[in-house]
Amino acid sequence: MSKELQHSNQVQEDPWSSLRAFTTARIALGRTGTAIPLREVLSFRLAHAHARDAVYSKLDITLLMEQLQPFHTGTLLLHSSAADRQEYLQRPDKGRRLDTESVNTLHTLPAALLQKDVAIIIADGLSATAMNIHTLPLLTQLLPMLKAAGISTGPVCLVEQGRVAIGDEIGTLLQAKMTLVLIGERPGLSAADSMGAYFTFNPKVGNTDESRNCISNIRREGLQYDTAAGKICYLLQEAVRLQLSGVGLKDNYEAAGRLNT
């Protein structure tokens, strides 16, 4: 092999390579000649495979039921109108509405389980992997905060093949003031297990996205559980105080924290 060819195959580090310590984004990849180094090509393919796996992952119902039991909230198993994953991906509208059996389940609940401040919904979304990993750590932080704040919760709803807007129908049938939908976010090429938290004041079918608030990237490498739980609890309290959610509700959680210290 000629020296010229050997030299062209060497990986040339990027001047920004030190910044990779602060982000998982694909920056400062370096180069081999005019190409991306092989290690980065393989890393990209692995991340893409993880993302595809996340989209087709399933809620571990048995695990989640066991994890939720110590909270004594009660659990409801529900399903969207999407019959399977293929239909869920091809028909987003069906992921936003409950199937007939689930509607009947909510219609027959005793009055003691209705009219709570917030209905908590756990949905697979586009990464059930995220929900299997992060549901317990987040709720361990969040539920005591809600109780201390005087925010009442009903049974936790586990929803298969669900999208964010399915919380509107569930909240309406539970006659809840608010819904909190914890859902697996669309996986990216640096995070296949990200959880999002969407909450809506006065949930009703037909609500659009400007009526919701979102806290995103809840995971060990992103927004930490204690911070996410604090933000959620703060914003739910503000939603009750102001009687609204969405674009009219501003996230002043950090500012409020500084004022209280």
PDB file of C-alpha atoms in Angstrom:
ATOM      1  CA  MET A   1       0.000   0.000   0.000  1.00  0.00           C
ATOM      2  CA  SER A   2       1.403   3.391  -0.956  1.00  0.00           C
ATOM      3  CA  LYS A   3       2.109   6.029   1.677  1.00  0.00           C
ATOM      4  CA  GLU A   4      -0.356   8.330  -0.079  1.00  0.00           C
ATOM      5  CA  LEU A   5      -3.170   5.748   0.216  1.00  0.00           C
ATOM      6  CA  GLN A   6      -2.290   4.992   3.843  1.00  0.00           C
ATOM      7  CA  HIS A   7      -2.434   8.677   4.656  1.00  0.00           C
ATOM      8  CA  SER A   8      -5.848   9.106   2.974  1.00  0.00           C
ATOM      9  CA  ASN A   9      -7.314   6.304   5.120  1.00  0.00           C
ATOM     10  CA  GLN A  10      -6.334   7.911   8.390  1.00  0.00           C
ATOM     11  CA  VAL A  11      -9.122   9.515  10.423  1.00  0.00           C
ATOM     12  CA  GLN A  12      -8.662  13.261  10.686  1.00  0.00           C
ATOM     13  CA  GLU A  13     -10.170  14.561  13.903  1.00  0.00           C
ATOM     14  CA  ASP A  14     -12.483  17.556  13.751  1.00  0.00           C
ATOM     15  CA  PRO A  15     -11.366  20.775  15.518  1.00  0.00           C
ATOM     16  CA  TRP A  16     -14.669  20.741  17.423  1.00  0.00           C
ATOM     17  CA  SER A  17     -14.184  17.218  18.772  1.00  0.00           C
ATOM     18  CA  SER A  18     -13.893  18.485  22.375  1.00  0.00           C
ATOM     19  CA  LEU A  19     -17.525  19.658  22.195  1.00  0.00           C
ATOM     20  CA  ARG A  20     -18.724  16.050  21.912  1.00  0.00           C
ATOM     21  CA  ALA A  21     -18.314  15.765  25.670  1.00  0.00           C
ATOM     22  CA  PHE A  22     -21.343  18.045  26.061  1.00  0.00           C
ATOM     23  CA  THR A  23     -23.830  16.537  23.605  1.00  0.00           C
ATOM     24  CA  THR A  24     -24.935  13.286  22.031  1.00  0.00           C
ATOM     25  CA  ALA A  25     -25.666  15.109  18.763  1.00  0.00           C
ATOM     26  CA  ARG A  26     -23.683  13.982  15.742  1.00  0.00           C
ATOM     27  CA  ILE A  27     -21.120  16.758  15.552  1.00  0.00           C
ATOM     28  CA  ALA A  28     -17.361  16.767  14.933  1.00  0.00           C
ATOM     29  CA  LEU A  29     -17.389  13.337  13.301  1.00  0.00           C
ATOM     30  CA  GLY A  30     -14.007  13.705  11.676  1.00  0.00           C
ATOM     31  CA  ARG A  31     -13.283  12.425   8.202  1.00  0.00           C
ATOM     32  CA  THR A  32     -11.283   9.903   6.237  1.00  0.00           C
ATOM     33  CA  GLY A  33     -10.294  11.613   3.032  1.00  0.00           C
ATOM     34  CA  THR A  34     -13.611  13.033   1.819  1.00  0.00           C
ATOM     35  CA  ALA A  35     -15.755  10.439   3.639  1.00  0.00           C
ATOM     36  CA  ILE A  36     -17.183   9.934   7.127  1.00  0.00           C
ATOM     37  CA  PRO A  37     -15.090   7.502   9.190  1.00  0.00           C
ATOM     38  CA  LEU A  38     -16.296   3.904   9.228  1.00  0.00           C
ATOM     39  CA  ARG A  39     -16.887   3.978  12.993  1.00  0.00           C
ATOM     40  CA  GLU A  40     -19.357   6.857  12.535  1.00  0.00           C
ATOM     41  CA  VAL A  41     -21.134   5.089   9.667  1.00  0.00           C
ATOM     42  CA  LEU A  42     -21.598   1.993  11.844  1.00  0.00           C
ATOM     43  CA  SER A  43     -22.697   4.122  14.812  1.00  0.00           C
ATOM     44  CA  PHE A  44     -25.329   5.795  12.628  1.00  0.00           C
ATOM     45  CA  ARG A  45     -26.655   2.442  11.421  1.00  0.00           C
ATOM     46  CA  LEU A  46     -26.857   1.146  14.995  1.00  0.00           C
ATOM     47  CA  ALA A  47     -28.752   4.242  16.137  1.00  0.00           C
ATOM     48  CA  HIS A  48     -31.131   3.874  13.197  1.00  0.00           C
ATOM     49  CA  ALA A  49     -31.761   0.240  14.162  1.00  0.00           C
ATOM     50  CA  HIS A  50     -32.492   1.256  17.765  1.00  0.00           C
ATOM     51  CA  ALA A  51     -34.964   3.874  16.521  1.00  0.00           C
ATOM     52  CA  ARG A  52     -36.784   1.344  14.333  1.00  0.00           C
ATOM     53  CA  ASP A  53     -36.911  -1.140  17.210  1.00  0.00           C
ATOM     54  CA  ALA A  54     -38.377   1.539  19.487  1.00  0.00           C
ATOM     55  CA  VAL A  55     -41.180   2.331  17.042  1.00  0.00           C
ATOM     56  CA  TYR A  56     -42.240  -1.321  17.002  1.00  0.00           C
ATOM     57  CA  SER A  57     -41.673  -1.999  20.700  1.00  0.00           C
ATOM     58  CA  LYS A  58     -44.561  -2.956  22.994  1.00  0.00           C
ATOM     59  CA  LEU A  59     -45.660  -1.843  26.422  1.00  0.00           C
ATOM     60  CA  ASP A  60     -44.643  -4.363  29.067  1.00  0.00           C
ATOM     61  CA  ILE A  61     -48.088  -4.442  30.662  1.00  0.00           C
ATOM     62  CA  THR A  62     -47.150  -7.028  33.298  1.00  0.00           C
ATOM     63  CA  LEU A  63     -44.104  -5.030  34.390  1.00  0.00           C
ATOM     64  CA  LEU A  64     -45.953  -1.710  34.467  1.00  0.00           C
ATOM     65  CA  MET A  65     -48.867  -3.177  36.440  1.00  0.00           C
ATOM     66  CA  GLU A  66     -46.432  -4.525  39.033  1.00  0.00           C
ATOM     67  CA  GLN A  67     -44.599  -1.195  39.227  1.00  0.00           C
ATOM     68  CA  LEU A  68     -47.813   0.811  39.630  1.00  0.00           C
ATOM     69  CA  GLN A  69     -49.299  -1.402  42.332  1.00  0.00           C
ATOM     70  CA  PRO A  70     -47.414   0.170  45.291  1.00  0.00           C
ATOM     71  CA  PHE A  71     -48.823   3.608  44.415  1.00  0.00           C
ATOM     72  CA  HIS A  72     -52.385   2.362  45.163  1.00  0.00           C
ATOM     73  CA  THR A  73     -53.807   4.434  42.325  1.00  0.00           C
ATOM     74  CA  GLY A  74     -55.602   1.598  40.552  1.00  0.00           C
ATOM     75  CA  THR A  75     -54.888   0.807  36.912  1.00  0.00           C
ATOM     76  CA  LEU A  76     -57.081   0.643  33.822  1.00  0.00           C
ATOM     77  CA  LEU A  77     -56.030  -1.175  30.644  1.00  0.00           C
ATOM     78  CA  LEU A  78     -57.291   0.621  27.550  1.00  0.00           C
ATOM     79  CA  HIS A  79     -56.718   0.423  23.794  1.00  0.00           C
ATOM     80  CA  SER A  80     -57.066   2.877  20.957  1.00  0.00           C
ATOM     81  CA  SER A  81     -59.113   2.266  17.825  1.00  0.00           C
ATOM     82  CA  ALA A  82     -55.959   1.172  15.995  1.00  0.00           C
ATOM     83  CA  ALA A  83     -56.137  -2.617  15.907  1.00  0.00           C
ATOM     84  CA  ASP A  84     -52.373  -3.176  15.580  1.00  0.00           C
ATOM     85  CA  ARG A  85     -49.090  -1.379  15.080  1.00  0.00           C
ATOM     86  CA  GLN A  86     -49.358  -1.241  11.326  1.00  0.00           C
ATOM     87  CA  GLU A  87     -52.746   0.469  11.487  1.00  0.00           C
ATOM     88  CA  TYR A  88     -51.487   2.756  14.241  1.00  0.00           C
ATOM     89  CA  LEU A  89     -48.660   3.988  12.021  1.00  0.00           C
ATOM     90  CA  GLN A  90     -50.811   4.338   8.905  1.00  0.00           C
ATOM     91  CA  ARG A  91     -53.878   5.851  10.597  1.00  0.00           C
ATOM     92  CA  PRO A  92     -52.861   8.420  13.236  1.00  0.00           C
ATOM     93  CA  ASP A  93     -56.524   9.358  13.706  1.00  0.00           C
ATOM     94  CA  LYS A  94     -57.297   5.906  15.126  1.00  0.00           C
ATOM     95  CA  GLY A  95     -54.563   6.306  17.721  1.00  0.00           C
ATOM     96  CA  ARG A  96     -56.365   9.397  19.022  1.00  0.00           C
ATOM     97  CA  ARG A  97     -59.627   7.635  19.909  1.00  0.00           C
ATOM     98  CA  LEU A  98     -60.495   4.707  22.169  1.00  0.00           C
ATOM     99  CA  ASP A  99     -61.965   1.465  20.946  1.00  0.00           C
ATOM    100  CA  THR A 100     -65.511   0.530  21.936  1.00  0.00           C
ATOM    101  CA  GLU A 101     -64.488  -1.800  24.759  1.00  0.00           C
ATOM    102  CA  SER A 102     -62.356   0.881  26.384  1.00  0.00           C
ATOM    103  CA  VAL A 103     -65.145   3.447  26.156  1.00  0.00           C
ATOM    104  CA  ASN A 104     -67.490   0.992  27.850  1.00  0.00           C
ATOM    105  CA  THR A 105     -64.912   0.373  30.577  1.00  0.00           C
ATOM    106  CA  LEU A 106     -64.746   4.068  31.413  1.00  0.00           C
ATOM    107  CA  HIS A 107     -68.532   4.468  31.241  1.00  0.00           C
ATOM    108  CA  THR A 108     -69.009   1.830  33.947  1.00  0.00           C
ATOM    109  CA  LEU A 109     -66.516   3.176  36.494  1.00  0.00           C
ATOM    110  CA  PRO A 110     -67.866   3.991  39.969  1.00  0.00           C
ATOM    111  CA  ALA A 111     -68.398   7.646  40.791  1.00  0.00           C
ATOM    112  CA  ALA A 112     -65.585   7.551  43.362  1.00  0.00           C
ATOM    113  CA  LEU A 113     -63.030   7.276  40.541  1.00  0.00           C
ATOM    114  CA  LEU A 114     -64.382  10.228  38.576  1.00  0.00           C
ATOM    115  CA  GLN A 115     -63.997  14.009  38.749  1.00  0.00           C
ATOM    116  CA  LYS A 116     -60.364  14.032  39.893  1.00  0.00           C
ATOM    117  CA  ASP A 117     -58.012  16.930  39.302  1.00  0.00           C
ATOM    118  CA  VAL A 118     -55.806  15.023  36.877  1.00  0.00           C
ATOM    119  CA  ALA A 119     -56.117  11.798  34.917  1.00  0.00           C
ATOM    120  CA  ILE A 120     -52.723  10.183  34.339  1.00  0.00           C
ATOM    121  CA  ILE A 121     -52.393   8.297  31.054  1.00  0.00           C
ATOM    122  CA  ILE A 122     -49.426   6.147  30.051  1.00  0.00           C
ATOM    123  CA  ALA A 123     -49.329   5.513  26.307  1.00  0.00           C
ATOM    124  CA  ASP A 124     -46.816   3.711  24.145  1.00  0.00           C
ATOM    125  CA  GLY A 125     -46.694   6.392  21.458  1.00  0.00           C
ATOM    126  CA  LEU A 126     -43.743   5.899  19.145  1.00  0.00           C
ATOM    127  CA  SER A 127     -41.450   4.361  21.767  1.00  0.00           C
ATOM    128  CA  ALA A 128     -42.925   1.899  24.233  1.00  0.00           C
ATOM    129  CA  THR A 129     -39.294   1.284  25.191  1.00  0.00           C
ATOM    130  CA  ALA A 130     -39.235   4.735  26.777  1.00  0.00           C
ATOM    131  CA  MET A 131     -42.328   3.994  28.831  1.00  0.00           C
ATOM    132  CA  ASN A 132     -41.043   0.643  30.052  1.00  0.00           C
ATOM    133  CA  ILE A 133     -37.859   2.331  31.264  1.00  0.00           C
ATOM    134  CA  HIS A 134     -38.960   5.727  32.578  1.00  0.00           C
ATOM    135  CA  THR A 135     -42.529   5.368  33.905  1.00  0.00           C
ATOM    136  CA  LEU A 136     -41.619   4.085  37.371  1.00  0.00           C
ATOM    137  CA  PRO A 137     -38.756   6.540  38.069  1.00  0.00           C
ATOM    138  CA  LEU A 138     -40.849   9.532  36.999  1.00  0.00           C
ATOM    139  CA  LEU A 139     -43.997   8.568  38.896  1.00  0.00           C
ATOM    140  CA  THR A 140     -41.929   7.799  42.000  1.00  0.00           C
ATOM    141  CA  GLN A 141     -40.938  11.460  41.974  1.00  0.00           C
ATOM    142  CA  LEU A 142     -44.194  12.936  40.665  1.00  0.00           C
ATOM    143  CA  LEU A 143     -47.007  11.290  42.629  1.00  0.00           C
ATOM    144  CA  PRO A 144     -45.790  12.410  46.086  1.00  0.00           C
ATOM    145  CA  MET A 145     -45.428  15.949  44.705  1.00  0.00           C
ATOM    146  CA  LEU A 146     -48.993  15.939  43.423  1.00  0.00           C
ATOM    147  CA  LYS A 147     -50.297  14.639  46.732  1.00  0.00           C
ATOM    148  CA  ALA A 148     -48.397  17.299  48.669  1.00  0.00           C
ATOM    149  CA  ALA A 149     -49.803  19.960  46.320  1.00  0.00           C
ATOM    150  CA  GLY A 150     -53.368  18.738  46.927  1.00  0.00           C
ATOM    151  CA  ILE A 151     -53.857  17.580  43.342  1.00  0.00           C
ATOM    152  CA  SER A 152     -56.077  14.499  43.281  1.00  0.00           C
ATOM    153  CA  THR A 153     -55.451  11.668  40.827  1.00  0.00           C
ATOM    154  CA  GLY A 154     -57.677   8.878  39.573  1.00  0.00           C
ATOM    155  CA  PRO A 155     -56.661   5.452  38.296  1.00  0.00           C
ATOM    156  CA  VAL A 156     -53.672   5.358  35.989  1.00  0.00           C
ATOM    157  CA  CYS A 157     -54.673   4.445  32.434  1.00  0.00           C
ATOM    158  CA  LEU A 158     -52.355   2.231  30.393  1.00  0.00           C
ATOM    159  CA  VAL A 159     -53.134   2.723  26.699  1.00  0.00           C
ATOM    160  CA  GLU A 160     -51.825   0.587  23.872  1.00  0.00           C
ATOM    161  CA  GLN A 161     -51.472   2.105  20.390  1.00  0.00           C
ATOM    162  CA  GLY A 162     -52.207   5.551  21.809  1.00  0.00           C
ATOM    163  CA  ARG A 163     -51.346   9.054  20.657  1.00  0.00           C
ATOM    164  CA  VAL A 164     -51.335  12.272  22.674  1.00  0.00           C
ATOM    165  CA  ALA A 165     -54.879  13.326  21.800  1.00  0.00           C
ATOM    166  CA  ILE A 166     -56.364  10.102  23.201  1.00  0.00           C
ATOM    167  CA  GLY A 167     -56.051  11.801  26.564  1.00  0.00           C
ATOM    168  CA  ASP A 168     -58.862  14.186  25.589  1.00  0.00           C
ATOM    169  CA  GLU A 169     -61.410  11.404  25.278  1.00  0.00           C
ATOM    170  CA  ILE A 170     -60.170   9.658  28.425  1.00  0.00           C
ATOM    171  CA  GLY A 171     -60.252  12.906  30.401  1.00  0.00           C
ATOM    172  CA  THR A 172     -63.779  13.645  29.220  1.00  0.00           C
ATOM    173  CA  LEU A 173     -65.065  10.200  30.208  1.00  0.00           C
ATOM    174  CA  LEU A 174     -63.299  10.407  33.582  1.00  0.00           C
ATOM    175  CA  GLN A 175     -64.670  13.939  34.065  1.00  0.00           C
ATOM    176  CA  ALA A 176     -61.185  15.078  35.031  1.00  0.00           C
ATOM    177  CA  LYS A 177     -60.127  18.720  35.227  1.00  0.00           C
ATOM    178  CA  MET A 178     -56.856  17.904  33.477  1.00  0.00           C
ATOM    179  CA  THR A 179     -55.107  15.078  31.704  1.00  0.00           C
ATOM    180  CA  LEU A 180     -51.427  14.206  31.901  1.00  0.00           C
ATOM    181  CA  VAL A 181     -50.318  11.974  29.036  1.00  0.00           C
ATOM    182  CA  LEU A 182     -46.928  10.335  29.473  1.00  0.00           C
ATOM    183  CA  ILE A 183     -45.936   8.975  26.097  1.00  0.00           C
ATOM    184  CA  GLY A 184     -42.986   7.600  24.155  1.00  0.00           C
ATOM    185  CA  GLU A 185     -41.669  10.301  21.850  1.00  0.00           C
ATOM    186  CA  ARG A 186     -40.648   9.832  18.237  1.00  0.00           C
ATOM    187  CA  PRO A 187     -37.175   8.253  18.458  1.00  0.00           C
ATOM    188  CA  GLY A 188     -34.264  10.169  17.057  1.00  0.00           C
ATOM    189  CA  LEU A 189     -30.819   9.009  16.052  1.00  0.00           C
ATOM    190  CA  SER A 190     -29.367   9.967  19.428  1.00  0.00           C
ATOM    191  CA  ALA A 191     -32.324   9.041  21.656  1.00  0.00           C
ATOM    192  CA  ALA A 192     -34.626   6.070  21.093  1.00  0.00           C
ATOM    193  CA  ASP A 193     -36.054   6.092  24.638  1.00  0.00           C
ATOM    194  CA  SER A 194     -37.279   9.647  25.203  1.00  0.00           C
ATOM    195  CA  MET A 195     -40.500  10.232  27.177  1.00  0.00           C
ATOM    196  CA  GLY A 196     -42.752  13.242  26.721  1.00  0.00           C
ATOM    197  CA  ALA A 197     -45.339  14.630  29.156  1.00  0.00           C
ATOM    198  CA  TYR A 198     -48.356  16.444  27.685  1.00  0.00           C
ATOM    199  CA  PHE A 199     -51.041  17.972  29.839  1.00  0.00           C
ATOM    200  CA  THR A 200     -54.305  19.642  28.963  1.00  0.00           C
ATOM    201  CA  PHE A 201     -56.722  21.632  31.094  1.00  0.00           C
ATOM    202  CA  ASN A 202     -60.405  20.983  30.389  1.00  0.00           C
ATOM    203  CA  PRO A 203     -59.793  17.994  28.088  1.00  0.00           C
ATOM    204  CA  LYS A 204     -62.331  17.383  25.353  1.00  0.00           C
ATOM    205  CA  VAL A 205     -62.331  15.633  22.002  1.00  0.00           C
ATOM    206  CA  GLY A 206     -61.293  18.033  19.277  1.00  0.00           C
ATOM    207  CA  ASN A 207     -58.683  19.942  21.284  1.00  0.00           C
ATOM    208  CA  THR A 208     -55.712  20.987  19.185  1.00  0.00           C
ATOM    209  CA  ASP A 209     -52.057  21.242  20.064  1.00  0.00           C
ATOM    210  CA  GLU A 210     -52.055  24.875  21.129  1.00  0.00           C
ATOM    211  CA  SER A 211     -54.229  23.892  24.095  1.00  0.00           C
ATOM    212  CA  ARG A 212     -51.533  21.595  25.522  1.00  0.00           C
ATOM    213  CA  ASN A 213     -48.194  21.982  27.258  1.00  0.00           C
ATOM    214  CA  CYS A 214     -45.321  19.613  26.633  1.00  0.00           C
ATOM    215  CA  ILE A 215     -42.262  18.672  28.664  1.00  0.00           C
ATOM    216  CA  SER A 216     -39.946  16.708  26.413  1.00  0.00           C
ATOM    217  CA  ASN A 217     -36.809  14.545  26.489  1.00  0.00           C
ATOM    218  CA  ILE A 218     -37.422  12.933  29.872  1.00  0.00           C
ATOM    219  CA  ARG A 219     -34.711  10.296  30.233  1.00  0.00           C
ATOM    220  CA  ARG A 220     -31.491   9.643  32.106  1.00  0.00           C
ATOM    221  CA  GLU A 221     -29.360  11.417  29.484  1.00  0.00           C
ATOM    222  CA  GLY A 222     -31.859  14.259  29.047  1.00  0.00           C
ATOM    223  CA  LEU A 223     -34.260  15.978  31.462  1.00  0.00           C
ATOM    224  CA  GLN A 224     -33.787  14.278  34.822  1.00  0.00           C
ATOM    225  CA  TYR A 225     -36.759  12.698  36.593  1.00  0.00           C
ATOM    226  CA  ASP A 226     -36.795  15.051  39.593  1.00  0.00           C
ATOM    227  CA  THR A 227     -36.647  18.146  37.401  1.00  0.00           C
ATOM    228  CA  ALA A 228     -39.323  16.811  35.051  1.00  0.00           C
ATOM    229  CA  ALA A 229     -41.601  15.922  37.979  1.00  0.00           C
ATOM    230  CA  GLY A 230     -41.103  19.369  39.505  1.00  0.00           C
ATOM    231  CA  LYS A 231     -41.959  21.087  36.230  1.00  0.00           C
ATOM    232  CA  ILE A 232     -45.061  18.954  35.729  1.00  0.00           C
ATOM    233  CA  CYS A 233     -46.342  19.569  39.250  1.00  0.00           C
ATOM    234  CA  TYR A 234     -45.672  23.302  39.011  1.00  0.00           C
ATOM    235  CA  LEU A 235     -47.438  23.641  35.666  1.00  0.00           C
ATOM    236  CA  LEU A 236     -50.435  21.592  36.818  1.00  0.00           C
ATOM    237  CA  GLN A 237     -50.799  23.900  39.807  1.00  0.00           C
ATOM    238  CA  GLU A 238     -50.565  26.921  37.527  1.00  0.00           C
ATOM    239  CA  ALA A 239     -53.130  25.401  35.164  1.00  0.00           C
ATOM    240  CA  VAL A 240     -55.582  25.050  38.046  1.00  0.00           C
ATOM    241  CA  ARG A 241     -54.884  28.578  39.238  1.00  0.00           C
ATOM    242  CA  LEU A 242     -55.264  30.163  35.809  1.00  0.00           C
ATOM    243  CA  GLN A 243     -57.889  27.701  34.502  1.00  0.00           C
ATOM    244  CA  LEU A 244     -56.021  27.112  31.258  1.00  0.00           C
ATOM    245  CA  SER A 245     -53.210  25.269  29.540  1.00  0.00           C
ATOM    246  CA  GLY A 246     -51.371  25.611  26.253  1.00  0.00           C
ATOM    247  CA  VAL A 247     -49.921  28.772  24.766  1.00  0.00           C
ATOM    248  CA  GLY A 248     -51.416  30.912  27.536  1.00  0.00           C
ATOM    249  CA  LEU A 249     -49.557  29.013  30.267  1.00  0.00           C
ATOM    250  CA  LYS A 250     -45.871  29.898  30.562  1.00  0.00           C
ATOM    251  CA  ASP A 251     -43.203  27.706  32.101  1.00  0.00           C
ATOM    252  CA  ASN A 252     -41.708  29.869  34.860  1.00  0.00           C
ATOM    253  CA  TYR A 253     -40.628  26.891  36.930  1.00  0.00           C
ATOM    254  CA  GLU A 254     -36.969  27.899  37.183  1.00  0.00           C
ATOM    255  CA  ALA A 255     -37.832  31.525  37.941  1.00  0.00           C
ATOM    256  CA  ALA A 256     -40.289  30.453  40.616  1.00  0.00           C
ATOM    257  CA  GLY A 257     -37.638  28.194  42.134  1.00  0.00           C
ATOM    258  CA  ARG A 258     -35.119  31.036  42.316  1.00  0.00           C
ATOM    259  CA  LEU A 259     -37.666  33.288  43.958  1.00  0.00           C
ATOM    260  CA  ASN A 260     -38.379  30.661  46.596  1.00  0.00           C
ATOM    261  CA  THR A 261     -34.722  30.165  47.535  1.00  0.00           C
TER     262      THR A 261
END
